[in-house]
Amino acid sequence: MYVCLCLGITDQDIRQSIADGASSVKQVREQLGAGSQCGKCAMHTRQLVRDELELL
Ligand code: FES
């Protein structure tokens, strides 16, 4: 599922970023750029990252 339409970032991309070592919303955003264009995906990205980090 696409999370960020501006940059074509999927939920799987976010999961992979965390698997690769990102440990915060900020780090995921820095790695992928999510929210850096229109910003509409920011809340969804934040929630996805938090949900994923809770599973670790
Ligand atoms: Fe992610 Fe626009 S949808 S920056």
PDB file of N, CA and C and ligand atoms in Angstrom:
ATOM      1  N   MET A   1       0.845  -1.181   0.000  1.00  0.00           N
ATOM      2  CA  MET A   1       0.000   0.000   0.000  1.00  0.00           C
ATOM      3  C   MET A   1       0.895   1.250   0.000  1.00  0.00           C
ATOM      4  N   TYR A   2       0.507   2.215  -0.835  1.00  0.00           N
ATOM      5  CA  TYR A   2       1.272   3.459  -0.854  1.00  0.00           C
ATOM      6  C   TYR A   2       0.928   4.311   0.365  1.00  0.00           C
ATOM      7  N   VAL A   3       1.958   4.790   1.016  1.00  0.00           N
ATOM      8  CA  VAL A   3       1.791   5.700   2.137  1.00  0.00           C
ATOM      9  C   VAL A   3       2.026   7.134   1.667  1.00  0.00           C
ATOM     10  N   CYS A   4       3.070   7.299   0.874  1.00  0.00           N
ATOM     11  CA  CYS A   4       3.439   8.617   0.363  1.00  0.00           C
ATOM     12  C   CYS A   4       3.329   8.602  -1.156  1.00  0.00           C
ATOM     13  N   LEU A   5       2.317   9.287  -1.660  1.00  0.00           N
ATOM     14  CA  LEU A   5       2.110   9.312  -3.108  1.00  0.00           C
ATOM     15  C   LEU A   5       3.126  10.210  -3.808  1.00  0.00           C
ATOM     16  N   CYS A   6       3.569  11.230  -3.140  1.00  0.00           N
ATOM     17  CA  CYS A   6       4.531  12.152  -3.770  1.00  0.00           C
ATOM     18  C   CYS A   6       5.818  11.431  -4.151  1.00  0.00           C
ATOM     19  N   LEU A   7       6.285  10.552  -3.270  1.00  0.00           N
ATOM     20  CA  LEU A   7       7.570   9.883  -3.496  1.00  0.00           C
ATOM     21  C   LEU A   7       7.418   8.391  -3.759  1.00  0.00           C
ATOM     22  N   GLY A   8       6.188   7.897  -3.812  1.00  0.00           N
ATOM     23  CA  GLY A   8       5.966   6.488  -4.102  1.00  0.00           C
ATOM     24  C   GLY A   8       6.473   5.556  -3.013  1.00  0.00           C
ATOM     25  N   ILE A   9       6.343   5.974  -1.764  1.00  0.00           N
ATOM     26  CA  ILE A   9       6.816   5.170  -0.636  1.00  0.00           C
ATOM     27  C   ILE A   9       5.678   4.291  -0.133  1.00  0.00           C
ATOM     28  N   THR A  10       5.984   3.015   0.056  1.00  0.00           N
ATOM     29  CA  THR A  10       4.974   2.063   0.513  1.00  0.00           C
ATOM     30  C   THR A  10       5.177   1.719   1.982  1.00  0.00           C
ATOM     31  N   ASP A  11       4.173   1.064   2.555  1.00  0.00           N
ATOM     32  CA  ASP A  11       4.316   0.595   3.942  1.00  0.00           C
ATOM     33  C   ASP A  11       5.469  -0.394   4.040  1.00  0.00           C
ATOM     34  N   GLN A  12       5.691  -1.165   2.972  1.00  0.00           N
ATOM     35  CA  GLN A  12       6.806  -2.115   2.980  1.00  0.00           C
ATOM     36  C   GLN A  12       8.147  -1.384   3.005  1.00  0.00           C
ATOM     37  N   ASP A  13       8.239  -0.256   2.316  1.00  0.00           N
ATOM     38  CA  ASP A  13       9.469   0.548   2.357  1.00  0.00           C
ATOM     39  C   ASP A  13       9.753   1.014   3.786  1.00  0.00           C
ATOM     40  N   ILE A  14       8.709   1.404   4.492  1.00  0.00           N
ATOM     41  CA  ILE A  14       8.877   1.868   5.879  1.00  0.00           C
ATOM     42  C   ILE A  14       9.311   0.705   6.764  1.00  0.00           C
ATOM     43  N   ARG A  15       8.690  -0.461   6.577  1.00  0.00           N
ATOM     44  CA  ARG A  15       9.096  -1.636   7.366  1.00  0.00           C
ATOM     45  C   ARG A  15      10.557  -1.994   7.080  1.00  0.00           C
ATOM     46  N   GLN A  16      10.938  -1.895   5.830  1.00  0.00           N
ATOM     47  CA  GLN A  16      12.318  -2.221   5.475  1.00  0.00           C
ATOM     48  C   GLN A  16      13.296  -1.222   6.094  1.00  0.00           C
ATOM     49  N   SER A  17      12.917   0.034   6.123  1.00  0.00           N
ATOM     50  CA  SER A  17      13.763   1.058   6.735  1.00  0.00           C
ATOM     51  C   SER A  17      14.014   0.735   8.204  1.00  0.00           C
ATOM     52  N   ILE A  18      12.979   0.308   8.895  1.00  0.00           N
ATOM     53  CA  ILE A  18      13.119  -0.063  10.306  1.00  0.00           C
ATOM     54  C   ILE A  18      13.966  -1.328  10.436  1.00  0.00           C
ATOM     55  N   ALA A  19      13.743  -2.294   9.562  1.00  0.00           N
ATOM     56  CA  ALA A  19      14.557  -3.517   9.589  1.00  0.00           C
ATOM     57  C   ALA A  19      16.024  -3.202   9.325  1.00  0.00           C
ATOM     58  N   ASP A  20      16.269  -2.144   8.568  1.00  0.00           N
ATOM     59  CA  ASP A  20      17.641  -1.747   8.252  1.00  0.00           C
ATOM     60  C   ASP A  20      18.274  -0.889   9.344  1.00  0.00           C
ATOM     61  N   GLY A  21      17.511  -0.597  10.400  1.00  0.00           N
ATOM     62  CA  GLY A  21      18.114   0.090  11.532  1.00  0.00           C
ATOM     63  C   GLY A  21      17.479   1.385  11.970  1.00  0.00           C
ATOM     64  N   ALA A  22      16.542   1.934  11.203  1.00  0.00           N
ATOM     65  CA  ALA A  22      15.895   3.168  11.646  1.00  0.00           C
ATOM     66  C   ALA A  22      15.123   2.892  12.934  1.00  0.00           C
ATOM     67  N   SER A  23      15.260   3.778  13.917  1.00  0.00           N
ATOM     68  CA  SER A  23      14.624   3.504  15.211  1.00  0.00           C
ATOM     69  C   SER A  23      13.741   4.657  15.663  1.00  0.00           C
ATOM     70  N   SER A  24      13.392   5.542  14.754  1.00  0.00           N
ATOM     71  CA  SER A  24      12.495   6.644  15.105  1.00  0.00           C
ATOM     72  C   SER A  24      11.793   7.145  13.846  1.00  0.00           C
ATOM     73  N   VAL A  25      10.738   7.910  14.076  1.00  0.00           N
ATOM     74  CA  VAL A  25      10.032   8.517  12.949  1.00  0.00           C
ATOM     75  C   VAL A  25      10.994   9.420  12.181  1.00  0.00           C
ATOM     76  N   LYS A  26      11.803  10.164  12.902  1.00  0.00           N
ATOM     77  CA  LYS A  26      12.743  11.085  12.267  1.00  0.00           C
ATOM     78  C   LYS A  26      13.715  10.339  11.356  1.00  0.00           C
ATOM     79  N   GLN A  27      14.242   9.220  11.834  1.00  0.00           N
ATOM     80  CA  GLN A  27      15.200   8.464  11.026  1.00  0.00           C
ATOM     81  C   GLN A  27      14.544   7.888   9.771  1.00  0.00           C
ATOM     82  N   VAL A  28      13.328   7.409   9.902  1.00  0.00           N
ATOM     83  CA  VAL A  28      12.625   6.884   8.724  1.00  0.00           C
ATOM     84  C   VAL A  28      12.401   8.007   7.721  1.00  0.00           C
ATOM     85  N   ARG A  29      11.986   9.160   8.218  1.00  0.00           N
ATOM     86  CA  ARG A  29      11.764  10.295   7.315  1.00  0.00           C
ATOM     87  C   ARG A  29      13.057  10.711   6.634  1.00  0.00           C
ATOM     88  N   GLU A  30      14.136  10.700   7.376  1.00  0.00           N
ATOM     89  CA  GLU A  30      15.423  11.087   6.789  1.00  0.00           C
ATOM     90  C   GLU A  30      15.862  10.092   5.724  1.00  0.00           C
ATOM     91  N   GLN A  31      15.638   8.808   5.983  1.00  0.00           N
ATOM     92  CA  GLN A  31      16.050   7.778   5.026  1.00  0.00           C
ATOM     93  C   GLN A  31      15.205   7.797   3.761  1.00  0.00           C
ATOM     94  N   LEU A  32      13.883   7.937   3.935  1.00  0.00           N
ATOM     95  CA  LEU A  32      12.981   7.774   2.795  1.00  0.00           C
ATOM     96  C   LEU A  32      12.485   9.091   2.213  1.00  0.00           C
ATOM     97  N   GLY A  33      12.481  10.123   3.015  1.00  0.00           N
ATOM     98  CA  GLY A  33      11.980  11.419   2.538  1.00  0.00           C
ATOM     99  C   GLY A  33      10.485  11.583   2.705  1.00  0.00           C
ATOM    100  N   ALA A  34       9.825  10.611   3.334  1.00  0.00           N
ATOM    101  CA  ALA A  34       8.367  10.694   3.498  1.00  0.00           C
ATOM    102  C   ALA A  34       7.986  11.978   4.218  1.00  0.00           C
ATOM    103  N   GLY A  35       7.001  12.678   3.681  1.00  0.00           N
ATOM    104  CA  GLY A  35       6.525  13.914   4.276  1.00  0.00           C
ATOM    105  C   GLY A  35       7.297  15.143   3.858  1.00  0.00           C
ATOM    106  N   SER A  36       8.273  14.962   2.997  1.00  0.00           N
ATOM    107  CA  SER A  36       9.130  16.093   2.624  1.00  0.00           C
ATOM    108  C   SER A  36       8.576  16.916   1.459  1.00  0.00           C
ATOM    109  N   GLN A  37       7.485  16.446   0.881  1.00  0.00           N
ATOM    110  CA  GLN A  37       6.902  17.200  -0.252  1.00  0.00           C
ATOM    111  C   GLN A  37       5.622  17.904   0.218  1.00  0.00           C
ATOM    112  N   CYS A  38       4.461  17.280   0.022  1.00  0.00           N
ATOM    113  CA  CYS A  38       3.219  17.948   0.412  1.00  0.00           C
ATOM    114  C   CYS A  38       2.925  17.797   1.899  1.00  0.00           C
ATOM    115  N   GLY A  39       3.488  16.773   2.516  1.00  0.00           N
ATOM    116  CA  GLY A  39       3.302  16.562   3.950  1.00  0.00           C
ATOM    117  C   GLY A  39       2.053  15.796   4.332  1.00  0.00           C
ATOM    118  N   LYS A  40       1.206  15.428   3.363  1.00  0.00           N
ATOM    119  CA  LYS A  40      -0.058  14.757   3.685  1.00  0.00           C
ATOM    120  C   LYS A  40       0.135  13.374   4.303  1.00  0.00           C
ATOM    121  N   CYS A  41       1.277  12.761   4.055  1.00  0.00           N
ATOM    122  CA  CYS A  41       1.522  11.406   4.552  1.00  0.00           C
ATOM    123  C   CYS A  41       2.154  11.405   5.946  1.00  0.00           C
ATOM    124  N   ALA A  42       2.425  12.559   6.495  1.00  0.00           N
ATOM    125  CA  ALA A  42       3.196  12.626   7.737  1.00  0.00           C
ATOM    126  C   ALA A  42       2.538  11.864   8.882  1.00  0.00           C
ATOM    127  N   MET A  43       1.244  12.064   9.072  1.00  0.00           N
ATOM    128  CA  MET A  43       0.580  11.400  10.202  1.00  0.00           C
ATOM    129  C   MET A  43       0.539   9.886  10.008  1.00  0.00           C
ATOM    130  N   HIS A  44       0.240   9.450   8.784  1.00  0.00           N
ATOM    131  CA  HIS A  44       0.183   8.016   8.506  1.00  0.00           C
ATOM    132  C   HIS A  44       1.567   7.383   8.683  1.00  0.00           C
ATOM    133  N   THR A  45       2.584   8.072   8.191  1.00  0.00           N
ATOM    134  CA  THR A  45       3.947   7.572   8.347  1.00  0.00           C
ATOM    135  C   THR A  45       4.303   7.435   9.819  1.00  0.00           C
ATOM    136  N   ARG A  46       4.001   8.456  10.601  1.00  0.00           N
ATOM    137  CA  ARG A  46       4.307   8.430  12.033  1.00  0.00           C
ATOM    138  C   ARG A  46       3.630   7.233  12.708  1.00  0.00           C
ATOM    139  N   GLN A  47       2.343   7.025  12.381  1.00  0.00           N
ATOM    140  CA  GLN A  47       1.615   5.924  13.010  1.00  0.00           C
ATOM    141  C   GLN A  47       2.183   4.570  12.599  1.00  0.00           C
ATOM    142  N   LEU A  48       2.518   4.427  11.327  1.00  0.00           N
ATOM    143  CA  LEU A  48       3.095   3.161  10.857  1.00  0.00           C
ATOM    144  C   LEU A  48       4.424   2.868  11.550  1.00  0.00           C
ATOM    145  N   VAL A  49       5.270   3.870  11.650  1.00  0.00           N
ATOM    146  CA  VAL A  49       6.574   3.670  12.289  1.00  0.00           C
ATOM    147  C   VAL A  49       6.381   3.285  13.751  1.00  0.00           C
ATOM    148  N   ARG A  50       5.512   3.971  14.442  1.00  0.00           N
ATOM    149  CA  ARG A  50       5.280   3.643  15.857  1.00  0.00           C
ATOM    150  C   ARG A  50       4.731   2.227  16.016  1.00  0.00           C
ATOM    151  N   ASP A  51       3.794   1.853  15.148  1.00  0.00           N
ATOM    152  CA  ASP A  51       3.235   0.498  15.225  1.00  0.00           C
ATOM    153  C   ASP A  51       4.326  -0.543  14.988  1.00  0.00           C
ATOM    154  N   GLU A  52       5.185  -0.289  14.001  1.00  0.00           N
ATOM    155  CA  GLU A  52       6.262  -1.238  13.700  1.00  0.00           C
ATOM    156  C   GLU A  52       7.268  -1.330  14.841  1.00  0.00           C
ATOM    157  N   LEU A  53       7.623  -0.197  15.410  1.00  0.00           N
ATOM    158  CA  LEU A  53       8.610  -0.204  16.494  1.00  0.00           C
ATOM    159  C   LEU A  53       8.063  -0.923  17.727  1.00  0.00           C
ATOM    160  N   GLU A  54       6.759  -0.854  17.939  1.00  0.00           N
ATOM    161  CA  GLU A  54       6.157  -1.555  19.075  1.00  0.00           C
ATOM    162  C   GLU A  54       6.246  -3.058  18.902  1.00  0.00           C
ATOM    163  N   LEU A  55       6.299  -3.524  17.672  1.00  0.00           N
ATOM    164  CA  LEU A  55       6.359  -4.960  17.409  1.00  0.00           C
ATOM    165  C   LEU A  55       7.754  -5.538  17.639  1.00  0.00           C
ATOM    166  N   LEU A  56       8.744  -4.672  17.739  1.00  0.00           N
ATOM    167  CA  LEU A  56      10.126  -5.165  17.905  1.00  0.00           C
ATOM    168  C   LEU A  56      10.385  -5.610  19.337  1.00  0.00           C
TER     169      LEU A  56
HETATM  170 FE1  FES B   1       4.156  12.157   1.178  1.00  0.00          FE
HETATM  171 FE2  FES B   1       3.181  14.129  -0.264  1.00  0.00          FE
HETATM  172  S1  FES B   1       2.257  12.213   0.153  1.00  0.00           S
HETATM  173  S2  FES B   1       4.999  14.115   0.878  1.00  0.00           S
END
